[in-house]
């Protein structure tokens, strides 16, 4: 769908928010906290941005965008070229970071990672949950949406004033009735994930901007066969290739974006065979179930895998 840019607003140093609406005022598809939309930017590439507005508002979407000088160009396009009145192609919403907490919630945000947490915090407040937020950034001037987080439950942690976030204080001792939701730079998420190794299963929920270093795969990098059932196409994925590229080369239309296994755009239903999951989207339970595969990075444990594509 094409949406109209209704508002562009500076939220912090290097961060703008966009309000997107339907050009003729129609309702937009609904969403829940944790969802993101895909924007087609610049040269036709696709980028994901978390929705940080009100899920009950069916007339507009709000996103926050950090200008990344060393990024792939999507944020520079939005900051430098996208203006009020422009039309932009949008897909979604999709949600691989759903909010379904127990009675206690601890939020930890790093920088622009605050965006998916804002709707979660609103819902936690509405539901009367015991929640707290630790929001870290380089400086207060770089931290977006501070004016919306004026609460005694919020601890703002600017690194130029107080150094790194004290994760022991931010997280406490999570137990069965506590969930941790976090988003931010890889170094922060890696540190939290390390602490979560001894927590009850299902305690930690995180969303990454980029893929962490690769872990040891279940299967080796050997060729395998992929059957695209709906397309009637069979391809061989080489040891140094991906399912996504093999299908694209064979003319099978696929949706993709990050090519790192972090966005979920290429999620595909598995009809037969066992995936070798190498993504950072599916939970451990979902990976064990083997129902879906991220074809940009994951491979097959079996010599042949059949996909619903």
mmCIF file of C-alpha atoms in Angstrom:
data_model
loop_
_atom_site.group_PDB
_atom_site.id
_atom_site.type_symbol
_atom_site.label_atom_id
_atom_site.label_comp_id
_atom_site.label_asym_id
_atom_site.label_seq_id
_atom_site.Cartn_x
_atom_site.Cartn_y
_atom_site.Cartn_z
ATOM 1 C CA UNK A 1 0.000 0.000 0.000
ATOM 2 C CA UNK A 2 1.037 3.619 -0.504
ATOM 3 C CA UNK A 3 0.820 5.938 2.476
ATOM 4 C CA UNK A 4 1.112 9.697 2.698
ATOM 5 C CA UNK A 5 3.639 11.412 4.958
ATOM 6 C CA UNK A 6 1.457 13.722 7.055
ATOM 7 C CA UNK A 7 4.057 14.868 9.573
ATOM 8 C CA UNK A 8 7.834 14.863 10.020
ATOM 9 C CA UNK A 9 9.005 15.918 13.468
ATOM 10 C CA UNK A 10 12.370 16.105 15.204
ATOM 11 C CA UNK A 11 12.270 13.989 18.366
ATOM 12 C CA UNK A 12 15.955 14.156 19.400
ATOM 13 C CA UNK A 13 19.377 14.760 17.910
ATOM 14 C CA UNK A 14 19.464 12.533 14.823
ATOM 15 C CA UNK A 15 15.943 11.164 15.301
ATOM 16 C CA UNK A 16 12.773 12.075 13.445
ATOM 17 C CA UNK A 17 9.279 10.661 13.744
ATOM 18 C CA UNK A 18 6.948 10.211 10.782
ATOM 19 C CA UNK A 19 3.171 10.128 10.807
ATOM 20 C CA UNK A 20 1.855 8.088 7.870
ATOM 21 C CA UNK A 21 -1.784 8.060 6.730
ATOM 22 C CA UNK A 22 -3.883 6.678 3.907
ATOM 23 C CA UNK A 23 -4.068 9.288 1.104
ATOM 24 C CA UNK A 24 -7.875 9.192 1.056
ATOM 25 C CA UNK A 25 -8.397 8.734 4.772
ATOM 26 C CA UNK A 26 -9.235 5.036 4.898
ATOM 27 C CA UNK A 27 -8.549 2.934 7.984
ATOM 28 C CA UNK A 28 -5.149 1.280 8.147
ATOM 29 C CA UNK A 29 -4.580 -2.389 9.026
ATOM 30 C CA UNK A 30 -4.644 -2.966 12.775
ATOM 31 C CA UNK A 31 -1.598 -3.817 14.861
ATOM 32 C CA UNK A 32 -0.523 -4.633 18.399
ATOM 33 C CA UNK A 33 2.525 -3.537 20.430
ATOM 34 C CA UNK A 34 5.777 -4.895 19.015
ATOM 35 C CA UNK A 35 4.680 -4.657 15.367
ATOM 36 C CA UNK A 36 6.680 -3.029 12.602
ATOM 37 C CA UNK A 37 6.062 -1.912 9.035
ATOM 38 C CA UNK A 38 8.261 -2.296 5.950
ATOM 39 C CA UNK A 39 9.095 0.879 4.039
ATOM 40 C CA UNK A 40 10.450 0.850 0.483
ATOM 41 C CA UNK A 41 13.133 3.520 0.436
ATOM 42 C CA UNK A 42 15.614 5.099 -1.949
ATOM 43 C CA UNK A 43 16.784 2.517 -4.491
ATOM 44 C CA UNK A 44 13.839 0.195 -3.808
ATOM 45 C CA UNK A 45 15.322 -1.559 -0.795
ATOM 46 C CA UNK A 46 13.077 -2.398 2.160
ATOM 47 C CA UNK A 47 13.632 -1.302 5.748
ATOM 48 C CA UNK A 48 11.715 -2.155 8.924
ATOM 49 C CA UNK A 49 10.598 0.430 11.477
ATOM 50 C CA UNK A 50 8.748 -0.291 14.702
ATOM 51 C CA UNK A 51 5.334 1.264 15.182
ATOM 52 C CA UNK A 52 5.396 3.552 18.202
ATOM 53 C CA UNK A 53 1.996 5.222 18.039
ATOM 54 C CA UNK A 54 -1.393 4.166 19.402
ATOM 55 C CA UNK A 55 -2.690 0.748 18.250
ATOM 56 C CA UNK A 56 -6.249 2.009 18.706
ATOM 57 C CA UNK A 57 -5.633 4.752 16.111
ATOM 58 C CA UNK A 58 -6.626 3.167 12.802
ATOM 59 C CA UNK A 59 -6.029 6.392 10.852
ATOM 60 C CA UNK A 60 -2.269 6.781 11.226
ATOM 61 C CA UNK A 61 1.012 5.007 11.855
ATOM 62 C CA UNK A 62 3.928 6.577 13.711
ATOM 63 C CA UNK A 63 7.551 5.473 13.438
ATOM 64 C CA UNK A 64 10.828 6.831 14.779
ATOM 65 C CA UNK A 65 13.930 6.848 12.572
ATOM 66 C CA UNK A 66 17.519 7.308 13.696
ATOM 67 C CA UNK A 67 19.853 8.696 11.051
ATOM 68 C CA UNK A 68 22.628 6.122 10.722
ATOM 69 C CA UNK A 69 25.657 7.531 8.935
ATOM 70 C CA UNK A 70 27.162 4.054 8.542
ATOM 71 C CA UNK A 71 23.892 2.305 7.699
ATOM 72 C CA UNK A 72 22.650 0.975 4.351
ATOM 73 C CA UNK A 73 21.054 4.243 3.258
ATOM 74 C CA UNK A 74 17.432 3.845 4.346
ATOM 75 C CA UNK A 75 17.586 6.260 7.267
ATOM 76 C CA UNK A 76 19.529 8.823 5.228
ATOM 77 C CA UNK A 77 16.824 8.707 2.548
ATOM 78 C CA UNK A 78 14.108 9.303 5.139
ATOM 79 C CA UNK A 79 15.982 12.140 6.861
ATOM 80 C CA UNK A 80 17.233 13.888 3.730
ATOM 81 C CA UNK A 81 14.554 13.339 1.115
ATOM 82 C CA UNK A 82 11.217 12.331 2.639
ATOM 83 C CA UNK A 83 8.986 15.336 3.221
ATOM 84 C CA UNK A 84 5.375 16.061 4.195
ATOM 85 C CA UNK A 85 3.085 15.191 1.292
ATOM 86 C CA UNK A 86 5.324 12.458 -0.124
ATOM 87 C CA UNK A 87 3.977 8.983 -0.866
ATOM 88 C CA UNK A 88 5.870 5.894 0.233
ATOM 89 C CA UNK A 89 5.261 2.182 -0.273
ATOM 90 C CA UNK A 90 4.497 0.385 2.988
ATOM 91 C CA UNK A 91 3.903 -3.293 3.764
ATOM 92 C CA UNK A 92 2.631 -4.842 6.978
ATOM 93 C CA UNK A 93 2.194 -4.472 9.860
ATOM 94 C CA UNK A 94 3.937 -7.661 10.984
ATOM 95 C CA UNK A 95 4.839 -8.669 14.520
ATOM 96 C CA UNK A 96 7.765 -10.840 15.597
ATOM 97 C CA UNK A 97 8.069 -9.090 18.961
ATOM 98 C CA UNK A 98 4.613 -9.647 20.500
ATOM 99 C CA UNK A 99 3.755 -8.312 23.939
ATOM 100 C CA UNK A 100 2.126 -10.953 26.147
ATOM 101 C CA UNK A 101 3.533 -10.413 29.636
ATOM 102 C CA UNK A 102 2.819 -11.834 33.085
ATOM 103 C CA UNK A 103 2.103 -9.526 36.028
ATOM 104 C CA UNK A 104 5.623 -7.976 36.236
ATOM 105 C CA UNK A 105 7.516 -6.439 33.307
ATOM 106 C CA UNK A 106 10.975 -4.927 33.088
ATOM 107 C CA UNK A 107 11.702 -2.868 29.982
ATOM 108 C CA UNK A 108 15.238 -1.977 28.893
ATOM 109 C CA UNK A 109 15.734 0.324 25.895
ATOM 110 C CA UNK A 110 18.936 1.465 24.270
ATOM 111 C CA UNK A 111 18.688 4.523 22.025
ATOM 112 C CA UNK A 112 16.170 4.179 19.198
ATOM 113 C CA UNK A 113 15.271 0.788 20.712
ATOM 114 C CA UNK A 114 12.695 2.716 22.731
ATOM 115 C CA UNK A 115 10.306 2.754 19.748
ATOM 116 C CA UNK A 116 8.751 -0.742 19.996
ATOM 117 C CA UNK A 117 8.577 -0.454 23.780
ATOM 118 C CA UNK A 118 6.444 2.715 23.879
ATOM 119 C CA UNK A 119 3.161 0.962 22.919
ATOM 120 C CA UNK A 120 4.034 -1.906 25.280
ATOM 121 C CA UNK A 121 4.496 0.508 28.167
ATOM 122 C CA UNK A 122 1.139 2.130 27.439
ATOM 123 C CA UNK A 123 -0.545 -1.268 27.447
ATOM 124 C CA UNK A 124 1.234 -2.316 30.638
ATOM 125 C CA UNK A 125 0.007 0.867 32.314
ATOM 126 C CA UNK A 126 -3.537 0.354 31.019
ATOM 127 C CA UNK A 127 -3.569 -3.239 32.303
ATOM 128 C CA UNK A 128 -2.260 -2.245 35.714
ATOM 129 C CA UNK A 129 0.910 -4.321 35.483
ATOM 130 C CA UNK A 130 3.937 -3.881 37.700
ATOM 131 C CA UNK A 131 6.326 -2.369 35.128
ATOM 132 C CA UNK A 132 9.561 -0.399 35.090
ATOM 133 C CA UNK A 133 11.636 1.037 32.266
ATOM 134 C CA UNK A 134 15.353 1.699 32.089
ATOM 135 C CA UNK A 135 16.055 3.888 29.052
ATOM 136 C CA UNK A 136 19.691 4.412 28.111
ATOM 137 C CA UNK A 137 21.319 6.631 25.509
ATOM 138 C CA UNK A 138 24.497 8.524 24.713
ATOM 139 C CA UNK A 139 22.998 11.745 26.082
ATOM 140 C CA UNK A 140 19.569 13.112 26.923
ATOM 141 C CA UNK A 141 19.678 15.185 23.744
ATOM 142 C CA UNK A 142 19.925 11.974 21.679
ATOM 143 C CA UNK A 143 17.052 10.172 23.428
ATOM 144 C CA UNK A 144 13.725 10.372 21.598
ATOM 145 C CA UNK A 145 10.245 10.534 23.140
ATOM 146 C CA UNK A 146 11.438 11.485 26.632
ATOM 147 C CA UNK A 147 8.456 13.817 26.969
ATOM 148 C CA UNK A 148 6.127 10.802 26.707
ATOM 149 C CA UNK A 149 7.907 8.853 29.441
ATOM 150 C CA UNK A 150 7.412 11.149 32.414
ATOM 151 C CA UNK A 151 6.786 8.597 35.129
ATOM 152 C CA UNK A 152 8.309 7.511 38.416
ATOM 153 C CA UNK A 153 8.574 4.042 36.852
ATOM 154 C CA UNK A 154 11.047 5.335 34.229
ATOM 155 C CA UNK A 155 14.783 5.586 34.852
ATOM 156 C CA UNK A 156 16.592 7.668 32.231
ATOM 157 C CA UNK A 157 20.241 6.709 31.986
ATOM 158 C CA UNK A 158 22.366 9.067 29.868
ATOM 159 C CA UNK A 159 25.868 7.647 29.368
ATOM 160 C CA UNK A 160 27.546 11.069 29.372
ATOM 161 C CA UNK A 161 26.133 11.651 32.853
ATOM 162 C CA UNK A 162 26.168 8.225 34.489
ATOM 163 C CA UNK A 163 28.153 5.779 32.336
ATOM 164 C CA UNK A 164 26.758 2.446 31.087
ATOM 165 C CA UNK A 165 23.425 1.045 32.260
ATOM 166 C CA UNK A 166 23.655 -0.963 35.479
ATOM 167 C CA UNK A 167 21.890 -4.085 34.242
ATOM 168 C CA UNK A 168 21.787 -5.707 37.684
ATOM 169 C CA UNK A 169 19.667 -2.784 38.886
ATOM 170 C CA UNK A 170 17.617 -2.592 35.697
ATOM 171 C CA UNK A 171 16.765 -6.285 35.566
ATOM 172 C CA UNK A 172 16.755 -7.375 39.188
ATOM 173 C CA UNK A 173 16.244 -11.094 39.632
ATOM 174 C CA UNK A 174 13.671 -12.158 37.026
ATOM 175 C CA UNK A 175 11.501 -15.056 38.088
ATOM 176 C CA UNK A 176 8.572 -16.991 36.660
ATOM 177 C CA UNK A 177 6.095 -14.086 36.913
ATOM 178 C CA UNK A 178 8.494 -11.518 35.396
ATOM 179 C CA UNK A 179 9.167 -10.772 31.722
ATOM 180 C CA UNK A 180 11.955 -8.654 30.274
ATOM 181 C CA UNK A 181 11.339 -6.819 26.999
ATOM 182 C CA UNK A 182 14.346 -5.123 25.468
ATOM 183 C CA UNK A 183 15.479 -3.519 22.235
ATOM 184 C CA UNK A 184 18.639 -1.637 21.367
ATOM 185 C CA UNK A 185 22.193 -2.012 20.085
ATOM 186 C CA UNK A 186 23.781 -5.436 19.888
ATOM 187 C CA UNK A 187 26.194 -4.887 22.766
ATOM 188 C CA UNK A 188 23.316 -4.176 25.156
ATOM 189 C CA UNK A 189 21.264 -7.152 23.993
ATOM 190 C CA UNK A 190 24.261 -9.469 24.136
ATOM 191 C CA UNK A 191 24.887 -8.476 27.760
ATOM 192 C CA UNK A 192 21.240 -9.001 28.690
ATOM 193 C CA UNK A 193 21.124 -12.335 26.872
ATOM 194 C CA UNK A 194 24.185 -13.484 28.803
ATOM 195 C CA UNK A 195 22.431 -12.708 32.088
ATOM 196 C CA UNK A 196 19.296 -14.487 30.859
ATOM 197 C CA UNK A 197 21.032 -17.843 30.470
ATOM 198 C CA UNK A 198 19.902 -18.928 33.943
ATOM 199 C CA UNK A 199 16.458 -17.324 33.885
ATOM 200 C CA UNK A 200 13.226 -19.302 33.518
ATOM 201 C CA UNK A 201 12.425 -20.136 29.898
ATOM 202 C CA UNK A 202 10.335 -17.478 28.187
ATOM 203 C CA UNK A 203 11.473 -14.654 30.483
ATOM 204 C CA UNK A 204 13.491 -12.691 27.910
ATOM 205 C CA UNK A 205 11.981 -11.078 24.809
ATOM 206 C CA UNK A 206 14.214 -9.002 22.559
ATOM 207 C CA UNK A 207 14.364 -7.440 19.121
ATOM 208 C CA UNK A 208 17.627 -6.808 17.319
ATOM 209 C CA UNK A 209 18.679 -4.184 14.764
ATOM 210 C CA UNK A 210 21.464 -6.388 13.391
ATOM 211 C CA UNK A 211 22.447 -10.027 13.591
ATOM 212 C CA UNK A 212 24.880 -11.168 16.300
ATOM 213 C CA UNK A 213 27.883 -13.351 15.427
ATOM 214 C CA UNK A 214 26.875 -16.675 13.910
ATOM 215 C CA UNK A 215 26.474 -19.639 16.229
ATOM 216 C CA UNK A 216 27.436 -23.206 15.411
ATOM 217 C CA UNK A 217 24.762 -24.525 13.000
ATOM 218 C CA UNK A 218 22.913 -27.784 13.509
ATOM 219 C CA UNK A 219 23.905 -29.068 10.066
ATOM 220 C CA UNK A 220 27.015 -28.427 8.025
ATOM 221 C CA UNK A 221 27.113 -26.225 4.946
ATOM 222 C CA UNK A 222 26.340 -28.933 2.397
ATOM 223 C CA UNK A 223 24.090 -28.725 -0.689
ATOM 224 C CA UNK A 224 20.428 -29.641 -0.301
ATOM 225 C CA UNK A 225 17.271 -29.622 -2.395
ATOM 226 C CA UNK A 226 14.405 -27.166 -1.965
ATOM 227 C CA UNK A 227 10.973 -27.777 -3.464
ATOM 228 C CA UNK A 228 8.855 -24.638 -3.885
ATOM 229 C CA UNK A 229 5.525 -26.476 -3.775
ATOM 230 C CA UNK A 230 3.140 -23.769 -4.963
ATOM 231 C CA UNK A 231 5.521 -22.582 -7.690
ATOM 232 C CA UNK A 232 6.301 -26.093 -8.937
ATOM 233 C CA UNK A 233 10.020 -25.365 -8.872
ATOM 234 C CA UNK A 234 12.849 -27.461 -7.426
ATOM 235 C CA UNK A 235 16.302 -25.968 -6.829
ATOM 236 C CA UNK A 236 19.571 -27.066 -5.309
ATOM 237 C CA UNK A 237 21.038 -24.744 -2.683
ATOM 238 C CA UNK A 238 24.839 -24.874 -2.834
ATOM 239 C CA UNK A 239 27.033 -25.098 0.241
ATOM 240 C CA UNK A 240 27.868 -21.396 0.020
ATOM 241 C CA UNK A 241 24.417 -20.164 -1.049
ATOM 242 C CA UNK A 242 21.025 -19.400 0.463
ATOM 243 C CA UNK A 243 17.518 -20.668 -0.155
ATOM 244 C CA UNK A 244 16.446 -17.103 -0.910
ATOM 245 C CA UNK A 245 19.012 -16.608 -3.683
ATOM 246 C CA UNK A 246 18.462 -20.038 -5.188
ATOM 247 C CA UNK A 247 14.720 -19.410 -5.443
ATOM 248 C CA UNK A 248 15.202 -15.885 -6.773
ATOM 249 C CA UNK A 249 17.603 -17.179 -9.434
ATOM 250 C CA UNK A 250 14.951 -19.714 -10.458
ATOM 251 C CA UNK A 251 12.337 -16.983 -10.848
ATOM 252 C CA UNK A 252 10.372 -17.745 -7.684
ATOM 253 C CA UNK A 253 9.077 -14.495 -6.184
ATOM 254 C CA UNK A 254 10.147 -14.031 -2.564
ATOM 255 C CA UNK A 255 9.841 -11.234 -0.017
ATOM 256 C CA UNK A 256 13.004 -10.277 1.837
ATOM 257 C CA UNK A 257 14.713 -7.316 3.446
ATOM 258 C CA UNK A 258 17.508 -7.688 5.992
ATOM 259 C CA UNK A 259 19.190 -10.865 4.628
ATOM 260 C CA UNK A 260 20.485 -11.377 8.186
ATOM 261 C CA UNK A 261 17.641 -13.350 9.762
ATOM 262 C CA UNK A 262 16.448 -10.554 12.032
ATOM 263 C CA UNK A 263 13.383 -8.965 10.379
ATOM 264 C CA UNK A 264 11.091 -11.908 9.582
ATOM 265 C CA UNK A 265 10.145 -10.653 6.110
ATOM 266 C CA UNK A 266 11.110 -13.937 4.416
ATOM 267 C CA UNK A 267 9.317 -16.258 6.862
ATOM 268 C CA UNK A 268 8.066 -19.276 4.927
ATOM 269 C CA UNK A 269 5.912 -22.272 5.890
ATOM 270 C CA UNK A 270 7.678 -25.650 5.911
ATOM 271 C CA UNK A 271 5.628 -28.463 4.357
ATOM 272 C CA UNK A 272 8.173 -31.256 4.679
ATOM 273 C CA UNK A 273 11.730 -31.596 5.981
ATOM 274 C CA UNK A 274 13.594 -30.210 8.983
ATOM 275 C CA UNK A 275 15.033 -26.678 8.979
ATOM 276 C CA UNK A 276 18.481 -25.766 10.273
ATOM 277 C CA UNK A 277 17.444 -22.490 11.915
ATOM 278 C CA UNK A 278 20.030 -19.710 11.818
ATOM 279 C CA UNK A 279 17.744 -16.734 12.337
ATOM 280 C CA UNK A 280 17.219 -14.436 15.314
ATOM 281 C CA UNK A 281 13.435 -14.062 14.942
ATOM 282 C CA UNK A 282 11.868 -17.374 15.945
ATOM 283 C CA UNK A 283 11.776 -18.415 19.582
ATOM 284 C CA UNK A 284 13.441 -21.630 20.684
ATOM 285 C CA UNK A 285 10.002 -23.247 20.933
ATOM 286 C CA UNK A 286 9.125 -22.143 17.374
ATOM 287 C CA UNK A 287 12.445 -23.430 16.073
ATOM 288 C CA UNK A 288 11.865 -26.783 17.748
ATOM 289 C CA UNK A 289 8.436 -26.967 16.112
ATOM 290 C CA UNK A 290 9.983 -26.566 12.652
ATOM 291 C CA UNK A 291 6.835 -25.025 11.132
ATOM 292 C CA UNK A 292 8.490 -21.941 9.642
ATOM 293 C CA UNK A 293 11.898 -21.026 8.224
ATOM 294 C CA UNK A 294 13.656 -17.743 7.440
ATOM 295 C CA UNK A 295 14.956 -18.480 3.972
ATOM 296 C CA UNK A 296 17.517 -15.674 3.891
ATOM 297 C CA UNK A 297 19.866 -17.425 6.349
ATOM 298 C CA UNK A 298 18.484 -20.793 7.454
ATOM 299 C CA UNK A 299 19.233 -24.067 5.711
ATOM 300 C CA UNK A 300 18.045 -27.682 5.946
ATOM 301 C CA UNK A 301 19.030 -30.552 8.214
ATOM 302 C CA UNK A 302 17.486 -32.973 5.724
ATOM 303 C CA UNK A 303 18.650 -33.581 2.124
ATOM 304 C CA UNK A 304 15.322 -32.212 0.893
ATOM 305 C CA UNK A 305 12.949 -29.582 2.247
ATOM 306 C CA UNK A 306 9.536 -28.628 0.826
ATOM 307 C CA UNK A 307 8.300 -25.058 1.298
ATOM 308 C CA UNK A 308 4.891 -23.464 0.802
ATOM 309 C CA UNK A 309 6.007 -20.881 -1.740
#
